[in-house]
Coordinates of C-alpha atoms (C1' of nucleotides) in Angstrom, one line a residue:
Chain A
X1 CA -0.1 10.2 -4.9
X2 CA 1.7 8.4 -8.0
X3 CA -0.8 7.7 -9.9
X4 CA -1.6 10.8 -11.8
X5 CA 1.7 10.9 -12.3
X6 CA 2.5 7.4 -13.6
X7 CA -0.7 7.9 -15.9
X8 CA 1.1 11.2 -17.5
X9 CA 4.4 9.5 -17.6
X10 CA 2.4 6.7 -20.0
X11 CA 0.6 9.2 -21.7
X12 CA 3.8 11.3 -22.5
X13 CA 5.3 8.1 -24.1
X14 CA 1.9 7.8 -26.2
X15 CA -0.9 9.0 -26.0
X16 CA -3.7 6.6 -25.5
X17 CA -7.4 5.6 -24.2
X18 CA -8.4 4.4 -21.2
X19 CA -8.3 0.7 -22.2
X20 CA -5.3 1.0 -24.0
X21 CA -3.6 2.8 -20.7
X22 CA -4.8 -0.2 -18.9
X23 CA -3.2 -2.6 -21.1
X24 CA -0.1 -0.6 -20.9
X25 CA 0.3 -0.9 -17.1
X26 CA 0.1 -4.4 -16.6
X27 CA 3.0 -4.8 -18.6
X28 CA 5.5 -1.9 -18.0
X29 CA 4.4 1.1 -15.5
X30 CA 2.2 -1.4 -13.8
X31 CA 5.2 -3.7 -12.5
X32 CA 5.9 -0.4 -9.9
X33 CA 2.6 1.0 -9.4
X34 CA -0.4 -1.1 -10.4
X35 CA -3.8 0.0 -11.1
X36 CA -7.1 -1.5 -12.3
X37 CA -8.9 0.4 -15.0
X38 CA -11.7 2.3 -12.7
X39 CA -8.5 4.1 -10.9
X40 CA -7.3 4.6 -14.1
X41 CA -10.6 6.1 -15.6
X42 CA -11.2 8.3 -12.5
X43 CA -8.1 9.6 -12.8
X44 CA -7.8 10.6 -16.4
X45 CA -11.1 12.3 -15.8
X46 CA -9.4 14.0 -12.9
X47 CA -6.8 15.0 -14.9
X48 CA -8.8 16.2 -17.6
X49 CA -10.6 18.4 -15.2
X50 CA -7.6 20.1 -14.3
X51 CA -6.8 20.5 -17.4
X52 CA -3.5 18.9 -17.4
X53 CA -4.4 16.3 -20.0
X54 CA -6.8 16.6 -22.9
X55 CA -8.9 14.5 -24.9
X56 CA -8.4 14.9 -28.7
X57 CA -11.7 15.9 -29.9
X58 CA -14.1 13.4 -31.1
X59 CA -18.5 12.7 -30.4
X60 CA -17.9 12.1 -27.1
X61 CA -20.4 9.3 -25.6
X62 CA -20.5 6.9 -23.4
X63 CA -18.7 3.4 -24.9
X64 CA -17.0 5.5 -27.3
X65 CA -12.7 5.3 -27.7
X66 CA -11.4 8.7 -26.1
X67 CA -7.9 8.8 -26.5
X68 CA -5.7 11.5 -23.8
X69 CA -2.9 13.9 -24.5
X70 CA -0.6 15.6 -22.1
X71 CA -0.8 19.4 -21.7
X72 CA 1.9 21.8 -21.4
X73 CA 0.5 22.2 -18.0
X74 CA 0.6 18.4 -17.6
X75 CA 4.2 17.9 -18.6
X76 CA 5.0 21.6 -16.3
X77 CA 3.6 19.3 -13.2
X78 CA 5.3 16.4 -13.9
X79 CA 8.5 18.1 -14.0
X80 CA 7.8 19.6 -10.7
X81 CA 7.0 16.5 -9.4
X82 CA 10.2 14.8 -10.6
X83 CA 11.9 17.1 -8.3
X84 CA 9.8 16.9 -5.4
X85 CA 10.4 14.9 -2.4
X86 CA 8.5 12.1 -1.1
X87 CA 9.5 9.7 1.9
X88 CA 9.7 5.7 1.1
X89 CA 5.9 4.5 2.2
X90 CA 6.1 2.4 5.4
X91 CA 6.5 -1.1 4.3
X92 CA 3.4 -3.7 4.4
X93 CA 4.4 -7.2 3.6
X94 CA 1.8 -10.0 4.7
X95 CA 4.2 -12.7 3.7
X96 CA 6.6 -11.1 7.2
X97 CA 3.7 -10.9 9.3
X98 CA 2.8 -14.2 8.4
X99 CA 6.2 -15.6 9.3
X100 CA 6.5 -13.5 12.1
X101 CA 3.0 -15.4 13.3
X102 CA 4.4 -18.6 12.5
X103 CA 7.0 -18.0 15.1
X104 CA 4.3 -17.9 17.8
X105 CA 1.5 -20.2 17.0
X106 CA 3.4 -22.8 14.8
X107 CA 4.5 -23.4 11.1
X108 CA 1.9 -25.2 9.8
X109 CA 0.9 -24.7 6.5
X110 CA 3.6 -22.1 6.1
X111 CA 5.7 -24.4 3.7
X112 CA 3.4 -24.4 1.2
X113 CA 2.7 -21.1 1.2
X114 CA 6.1 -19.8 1.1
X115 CA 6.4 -22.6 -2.2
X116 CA 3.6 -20.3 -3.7
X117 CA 5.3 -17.8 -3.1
X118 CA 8.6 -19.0 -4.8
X119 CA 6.6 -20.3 -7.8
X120 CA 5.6 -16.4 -8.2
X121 CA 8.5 -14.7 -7.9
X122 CA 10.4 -17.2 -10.2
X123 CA 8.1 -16.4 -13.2
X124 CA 8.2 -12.6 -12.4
X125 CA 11.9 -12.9 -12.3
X126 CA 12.0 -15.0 -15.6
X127 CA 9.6 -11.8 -16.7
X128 CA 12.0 -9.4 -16.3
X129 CA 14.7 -11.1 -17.6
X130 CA 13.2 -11.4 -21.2
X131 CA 12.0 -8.1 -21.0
X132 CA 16.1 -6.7 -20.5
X133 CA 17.1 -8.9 -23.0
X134 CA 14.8 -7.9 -25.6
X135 CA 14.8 -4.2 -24.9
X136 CA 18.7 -3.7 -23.7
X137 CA 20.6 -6.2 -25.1
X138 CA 23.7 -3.9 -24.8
X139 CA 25.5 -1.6 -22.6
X140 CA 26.4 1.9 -23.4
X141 CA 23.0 3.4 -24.0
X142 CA 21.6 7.1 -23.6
X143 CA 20.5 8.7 -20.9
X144 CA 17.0 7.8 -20.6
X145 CA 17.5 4.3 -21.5
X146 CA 20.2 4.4 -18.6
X147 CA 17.2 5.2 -16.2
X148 CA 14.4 2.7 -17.3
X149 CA 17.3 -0.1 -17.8
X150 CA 18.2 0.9 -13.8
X151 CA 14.3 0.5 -12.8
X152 CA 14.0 -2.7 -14.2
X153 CA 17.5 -3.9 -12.7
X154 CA 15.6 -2.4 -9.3
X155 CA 12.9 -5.3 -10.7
X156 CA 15.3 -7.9 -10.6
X157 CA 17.0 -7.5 -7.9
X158 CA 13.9 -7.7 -6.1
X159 CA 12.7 -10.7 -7.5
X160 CA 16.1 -12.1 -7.1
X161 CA 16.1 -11.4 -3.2
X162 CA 12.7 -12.8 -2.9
X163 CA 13.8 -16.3 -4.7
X164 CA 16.9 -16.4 -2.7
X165 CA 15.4 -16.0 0.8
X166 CA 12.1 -17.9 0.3
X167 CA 14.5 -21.1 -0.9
X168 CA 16.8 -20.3 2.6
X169 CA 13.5 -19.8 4.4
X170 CA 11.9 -23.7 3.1
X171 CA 15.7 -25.0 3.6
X172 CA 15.3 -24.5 7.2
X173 CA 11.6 -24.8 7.9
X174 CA 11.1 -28.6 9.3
X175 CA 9.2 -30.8 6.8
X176 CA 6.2 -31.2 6.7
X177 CA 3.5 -34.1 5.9
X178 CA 2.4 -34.6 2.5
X179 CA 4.9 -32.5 0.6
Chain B
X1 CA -5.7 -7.8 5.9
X2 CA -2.8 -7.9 7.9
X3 CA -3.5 -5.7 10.9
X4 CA -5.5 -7.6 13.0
X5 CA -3.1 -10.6 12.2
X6 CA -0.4 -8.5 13.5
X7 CA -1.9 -7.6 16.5
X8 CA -3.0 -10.9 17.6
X9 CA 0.8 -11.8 17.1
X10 CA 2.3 -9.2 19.1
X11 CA -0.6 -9.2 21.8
X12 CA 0.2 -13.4 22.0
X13 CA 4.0 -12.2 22.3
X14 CA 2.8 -9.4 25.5
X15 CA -0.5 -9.0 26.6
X16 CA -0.3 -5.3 26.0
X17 CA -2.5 -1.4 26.3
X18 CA -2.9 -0.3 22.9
X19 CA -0.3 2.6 23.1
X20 CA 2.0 0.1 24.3
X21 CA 0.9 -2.2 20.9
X22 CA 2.0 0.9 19.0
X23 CA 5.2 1.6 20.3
X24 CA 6.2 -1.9 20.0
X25 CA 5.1 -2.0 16.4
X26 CA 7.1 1.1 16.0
X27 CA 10.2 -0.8 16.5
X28 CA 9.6 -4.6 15.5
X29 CA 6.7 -6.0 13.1
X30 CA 5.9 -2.1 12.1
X31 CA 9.2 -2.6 10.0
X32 CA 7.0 -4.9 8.2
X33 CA 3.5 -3.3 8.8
X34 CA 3.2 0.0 10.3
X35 CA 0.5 1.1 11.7
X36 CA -0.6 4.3 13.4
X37 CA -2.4 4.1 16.8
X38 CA -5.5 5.0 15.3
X39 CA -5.4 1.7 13.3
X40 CA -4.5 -0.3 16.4
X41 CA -7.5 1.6 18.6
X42 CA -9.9 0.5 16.1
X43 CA -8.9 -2.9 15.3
X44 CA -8.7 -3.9 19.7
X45 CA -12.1 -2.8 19.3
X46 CA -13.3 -4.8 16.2
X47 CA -11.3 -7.9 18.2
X48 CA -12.6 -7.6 21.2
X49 CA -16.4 -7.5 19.5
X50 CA -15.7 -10.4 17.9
X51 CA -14.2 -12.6 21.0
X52 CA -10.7 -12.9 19.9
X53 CA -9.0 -10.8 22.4
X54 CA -10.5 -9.5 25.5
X55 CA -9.8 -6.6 27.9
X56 CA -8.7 -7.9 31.3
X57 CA -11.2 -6.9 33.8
X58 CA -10.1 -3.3 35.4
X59 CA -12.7 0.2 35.5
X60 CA -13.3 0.8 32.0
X61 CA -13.2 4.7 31.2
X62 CA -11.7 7.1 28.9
X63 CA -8.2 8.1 29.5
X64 CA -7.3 4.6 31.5
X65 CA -5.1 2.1 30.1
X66 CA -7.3 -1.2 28.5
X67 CA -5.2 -4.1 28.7
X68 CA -5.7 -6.5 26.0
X69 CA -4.9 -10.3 25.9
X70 CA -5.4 -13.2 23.5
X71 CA -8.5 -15.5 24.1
X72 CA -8.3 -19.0 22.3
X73 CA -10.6 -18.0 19.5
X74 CA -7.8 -15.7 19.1
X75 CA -5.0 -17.9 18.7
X76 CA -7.1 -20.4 16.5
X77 CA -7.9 -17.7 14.1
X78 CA -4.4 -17.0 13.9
X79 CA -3.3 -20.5 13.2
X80 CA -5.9 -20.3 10.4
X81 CA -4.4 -17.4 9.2
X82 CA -0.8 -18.5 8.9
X83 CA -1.8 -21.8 6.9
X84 CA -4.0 -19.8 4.3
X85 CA -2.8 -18.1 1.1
X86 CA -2.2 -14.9 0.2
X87 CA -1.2 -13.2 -3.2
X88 CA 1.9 -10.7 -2.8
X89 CA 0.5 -7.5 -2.6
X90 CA 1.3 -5.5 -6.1
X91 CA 4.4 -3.4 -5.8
X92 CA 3.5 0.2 -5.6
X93 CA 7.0 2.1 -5.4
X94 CA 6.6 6.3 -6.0
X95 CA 10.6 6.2 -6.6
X96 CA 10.5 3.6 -9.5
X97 CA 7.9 5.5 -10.9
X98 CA 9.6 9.1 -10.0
X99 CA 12.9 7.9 -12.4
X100 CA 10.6 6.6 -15.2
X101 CA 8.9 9.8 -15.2
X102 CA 12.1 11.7 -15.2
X103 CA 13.5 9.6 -18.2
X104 CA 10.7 11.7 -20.4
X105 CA 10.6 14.7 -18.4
X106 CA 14.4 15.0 -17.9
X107 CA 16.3 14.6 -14.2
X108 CA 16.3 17.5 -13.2
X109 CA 16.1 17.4 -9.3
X110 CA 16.2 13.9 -9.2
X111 CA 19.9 13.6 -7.7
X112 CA 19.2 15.5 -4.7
X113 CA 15.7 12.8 -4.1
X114 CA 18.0 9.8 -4.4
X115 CA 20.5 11.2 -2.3
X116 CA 18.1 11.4 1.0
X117 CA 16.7 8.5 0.0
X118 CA 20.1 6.6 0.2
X119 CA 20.7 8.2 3.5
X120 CA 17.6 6.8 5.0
X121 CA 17.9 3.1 3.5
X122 CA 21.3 3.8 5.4
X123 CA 20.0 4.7 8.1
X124 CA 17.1 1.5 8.3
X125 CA 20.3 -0.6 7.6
X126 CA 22.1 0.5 10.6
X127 CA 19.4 0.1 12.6
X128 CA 18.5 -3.6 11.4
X129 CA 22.0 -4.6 12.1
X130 CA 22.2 -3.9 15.4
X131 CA 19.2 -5.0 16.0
X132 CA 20.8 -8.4 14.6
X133 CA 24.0 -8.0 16.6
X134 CA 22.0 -7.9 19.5
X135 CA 19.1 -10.1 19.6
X136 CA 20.9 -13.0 17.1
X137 CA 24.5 -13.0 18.0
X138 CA 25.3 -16.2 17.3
X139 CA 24.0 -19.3 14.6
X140 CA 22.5 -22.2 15.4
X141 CA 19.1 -21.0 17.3
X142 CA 15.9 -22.5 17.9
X143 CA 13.0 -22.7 15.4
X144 CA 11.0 -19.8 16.6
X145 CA 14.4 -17.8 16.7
X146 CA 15.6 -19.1 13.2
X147 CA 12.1 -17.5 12.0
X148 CA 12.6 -14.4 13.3
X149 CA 16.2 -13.9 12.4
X150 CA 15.0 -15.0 8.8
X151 CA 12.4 -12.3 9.0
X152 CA 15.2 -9.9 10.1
X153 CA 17.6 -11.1 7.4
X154 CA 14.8 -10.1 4.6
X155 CA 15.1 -6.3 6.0
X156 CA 18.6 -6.4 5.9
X157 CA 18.8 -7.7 2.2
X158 CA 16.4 -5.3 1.4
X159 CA 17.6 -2.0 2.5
X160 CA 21.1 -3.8 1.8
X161 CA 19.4 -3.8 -2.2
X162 CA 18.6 -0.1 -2.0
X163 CA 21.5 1.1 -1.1
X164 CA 23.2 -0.5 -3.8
X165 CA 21.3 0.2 -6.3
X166 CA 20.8 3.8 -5.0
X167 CA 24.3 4.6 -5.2
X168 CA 24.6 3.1 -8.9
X169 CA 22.1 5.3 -9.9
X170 CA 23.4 8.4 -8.8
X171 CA 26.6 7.2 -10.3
X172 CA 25.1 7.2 -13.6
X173 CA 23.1 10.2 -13.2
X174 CA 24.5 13.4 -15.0
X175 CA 25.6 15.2 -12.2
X176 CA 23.7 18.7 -11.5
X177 CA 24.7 22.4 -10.6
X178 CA 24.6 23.3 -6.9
X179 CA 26.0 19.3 -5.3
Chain C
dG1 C1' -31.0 -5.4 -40.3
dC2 C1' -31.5 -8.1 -36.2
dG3 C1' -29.5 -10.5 -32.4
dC4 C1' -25.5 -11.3 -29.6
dG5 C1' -21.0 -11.1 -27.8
dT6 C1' -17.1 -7.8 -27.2
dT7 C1' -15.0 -3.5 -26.4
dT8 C1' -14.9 0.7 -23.8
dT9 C1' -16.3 3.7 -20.5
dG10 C1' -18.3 4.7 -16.3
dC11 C1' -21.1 4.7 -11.6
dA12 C1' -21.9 3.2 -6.7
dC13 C1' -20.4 1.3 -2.7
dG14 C1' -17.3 -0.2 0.8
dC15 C1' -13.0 -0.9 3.2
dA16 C1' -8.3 0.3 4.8
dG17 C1' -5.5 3.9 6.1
dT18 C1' -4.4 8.8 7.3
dT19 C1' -5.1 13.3 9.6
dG20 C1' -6.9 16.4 12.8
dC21 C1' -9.0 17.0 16.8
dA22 C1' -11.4 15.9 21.3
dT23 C1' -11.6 13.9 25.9
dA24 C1' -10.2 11.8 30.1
dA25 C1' -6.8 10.4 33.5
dT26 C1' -2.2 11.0 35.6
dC27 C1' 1.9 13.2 37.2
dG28 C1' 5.0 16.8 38.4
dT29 C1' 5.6 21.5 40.2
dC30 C1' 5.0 25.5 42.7
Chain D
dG1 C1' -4.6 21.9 45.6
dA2 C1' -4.4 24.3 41.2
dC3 C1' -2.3 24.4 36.8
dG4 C1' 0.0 22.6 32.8
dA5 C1' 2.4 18.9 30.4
dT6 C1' 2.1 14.1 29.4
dT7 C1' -0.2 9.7 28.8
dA8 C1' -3.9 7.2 26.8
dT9 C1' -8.0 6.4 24.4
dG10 C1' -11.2 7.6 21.0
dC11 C1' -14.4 10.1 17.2
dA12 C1' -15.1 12.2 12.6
dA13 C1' -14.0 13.2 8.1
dC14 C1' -11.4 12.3 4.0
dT15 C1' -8.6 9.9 0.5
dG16 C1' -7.0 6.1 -2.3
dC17 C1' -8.1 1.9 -3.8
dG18 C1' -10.8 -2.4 -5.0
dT19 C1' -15.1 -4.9 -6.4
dG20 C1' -19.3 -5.4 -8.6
dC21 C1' -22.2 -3.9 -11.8
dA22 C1' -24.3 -1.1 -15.7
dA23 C1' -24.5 1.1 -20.0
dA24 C1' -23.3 2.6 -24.6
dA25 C1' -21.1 1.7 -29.0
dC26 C1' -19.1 -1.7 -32.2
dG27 C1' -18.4 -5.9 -34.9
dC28 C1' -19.8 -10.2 -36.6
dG29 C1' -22.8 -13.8 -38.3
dC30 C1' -26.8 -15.2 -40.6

DNA sequence: GCGCGTTTTGCACGCAGTTGCATAATCGTC
DNA sequence: GACGATTATGCAACTGCGTGCAAAACGCGC
């Protein structure tokens, strides 16, 4: 269960609305743990109930802005949390199975959807890389930049790995009509 | 929607019981998309209703093993399958978001969670390379093989990645009292 | 100041996955 | 041949997440 956590994280930075937190998490928190805005709007009302985040008083009604602080009680959790322990989730990647499948009933059509595949990761990578240049153009920072430059490194390499395997992978897949 | 994918895969590989189908994905496409026997239960059922696999004829009661095998519908749907497209799930990692929470909440605890988890990644590596050692010893392979080992290959990399990283981190980490 | 699109919040429903428990057959042991 | 442990299948309830849709406020044009 990340989510609550991620949303405090993002709220600790800045406080914000629902939209706004939306926004935020397709292009930072969101590259690790994605979330459309009803998760995001259940939750904050989640949180609000348990009184771990707050929303700064205003008319409240329906369509109406209602921007979210963190409580001392919020922050107290997500401290905890930090600490606790949590196993890696299991792994679920369609792409394998889908190899893995190939490998039984035949590659066809599997080219092109690896290509896809490559296309994707290749912008996410290029992403990344814009984002580290702009925000950590040198070495040598504090602390906490230490540990969100490390996090997107984690990014990178990821993207990297996917870019170098899928080009191995179409390297030695036969060729296949109409490409 | 993997899982019935997977199945028909590992059920073309062996015509298998459905505990047997869960022990075998505990130890080869599970590493890729696990799946508790629950799952598997449920899904033999939804396959066999809809013609794609079929229980070979034996006295069918609670208790007694149900052997399943692939009918041609089967294996059509999962040549479909392989040639259609799919969008990379969005990454959902606790961890990433565990270290961006502790860069505004401090790291306190956060050493001793990256240390197990390096020891697992460890531990997953291990295990993939000797699966390697044994089942690709040598270059050069069929298709179907070259497929598989690629498949295996994106593991390796993979935990290969974490363990790396891992051990930069906690490099860089302050260390704490009590290690 | 009225209509209309946009912004922002929210509800309802469904599906995939997890956990806990139940039930039936089988096998070993004394 | 009775008992308990193990094997094998399955049901029920819950949670997290995604999709589709609705509703209230706001902003803009005329």
């Amino acid at each position: 269960m990340s989510l609550p956590h991620a949303i405090l994280t993002a709220l600790l930075e800045k406080p914000s609305s629902g939209l706004e937190l939306t926004r935020r998490f397709d292009k930072s928190i969101g590259f690790f743990w994605s979330a459309t805005h009803q998760q995001i709007y259940r939750e904050l009302a989640r949180l609000e109930d348990a009184e771990l985040i707050r929303a700064v008083p205003q008319p409240p009604s329906r369509g109406q802005r209602k921007e979210y602080e963190v409580l001392p009680d919020g922050r107290a959790e997500l401290r905890r949390w930090v600490a606790a322990g949590q196993d890696p989730r299991p792994v679920r990647d369609p792409l394998m199975v889908r190899v893995r499948a190939a490998s039984v009933v035949g590659t066809e059509g599997l080219a092109a959807e690896l290509h896809r595949h490559l296309g994707l990761h290749r912008a996410q990578l290029e992403e990344y890389r814009a984002i580290e240049e702009r925000d950590f153009p040198v070495e040598g920072a504090a602390d906490e930049d230490r540990l969100l430059h490390g996090v997107l490194r984690a990014g990178i390499a990821q993207e990297s790995f996917w870019v170098g395997w899928l080009a191995q992978m179409l390297d030695e897949l036969p060729p296949e009509e109409g490409e």
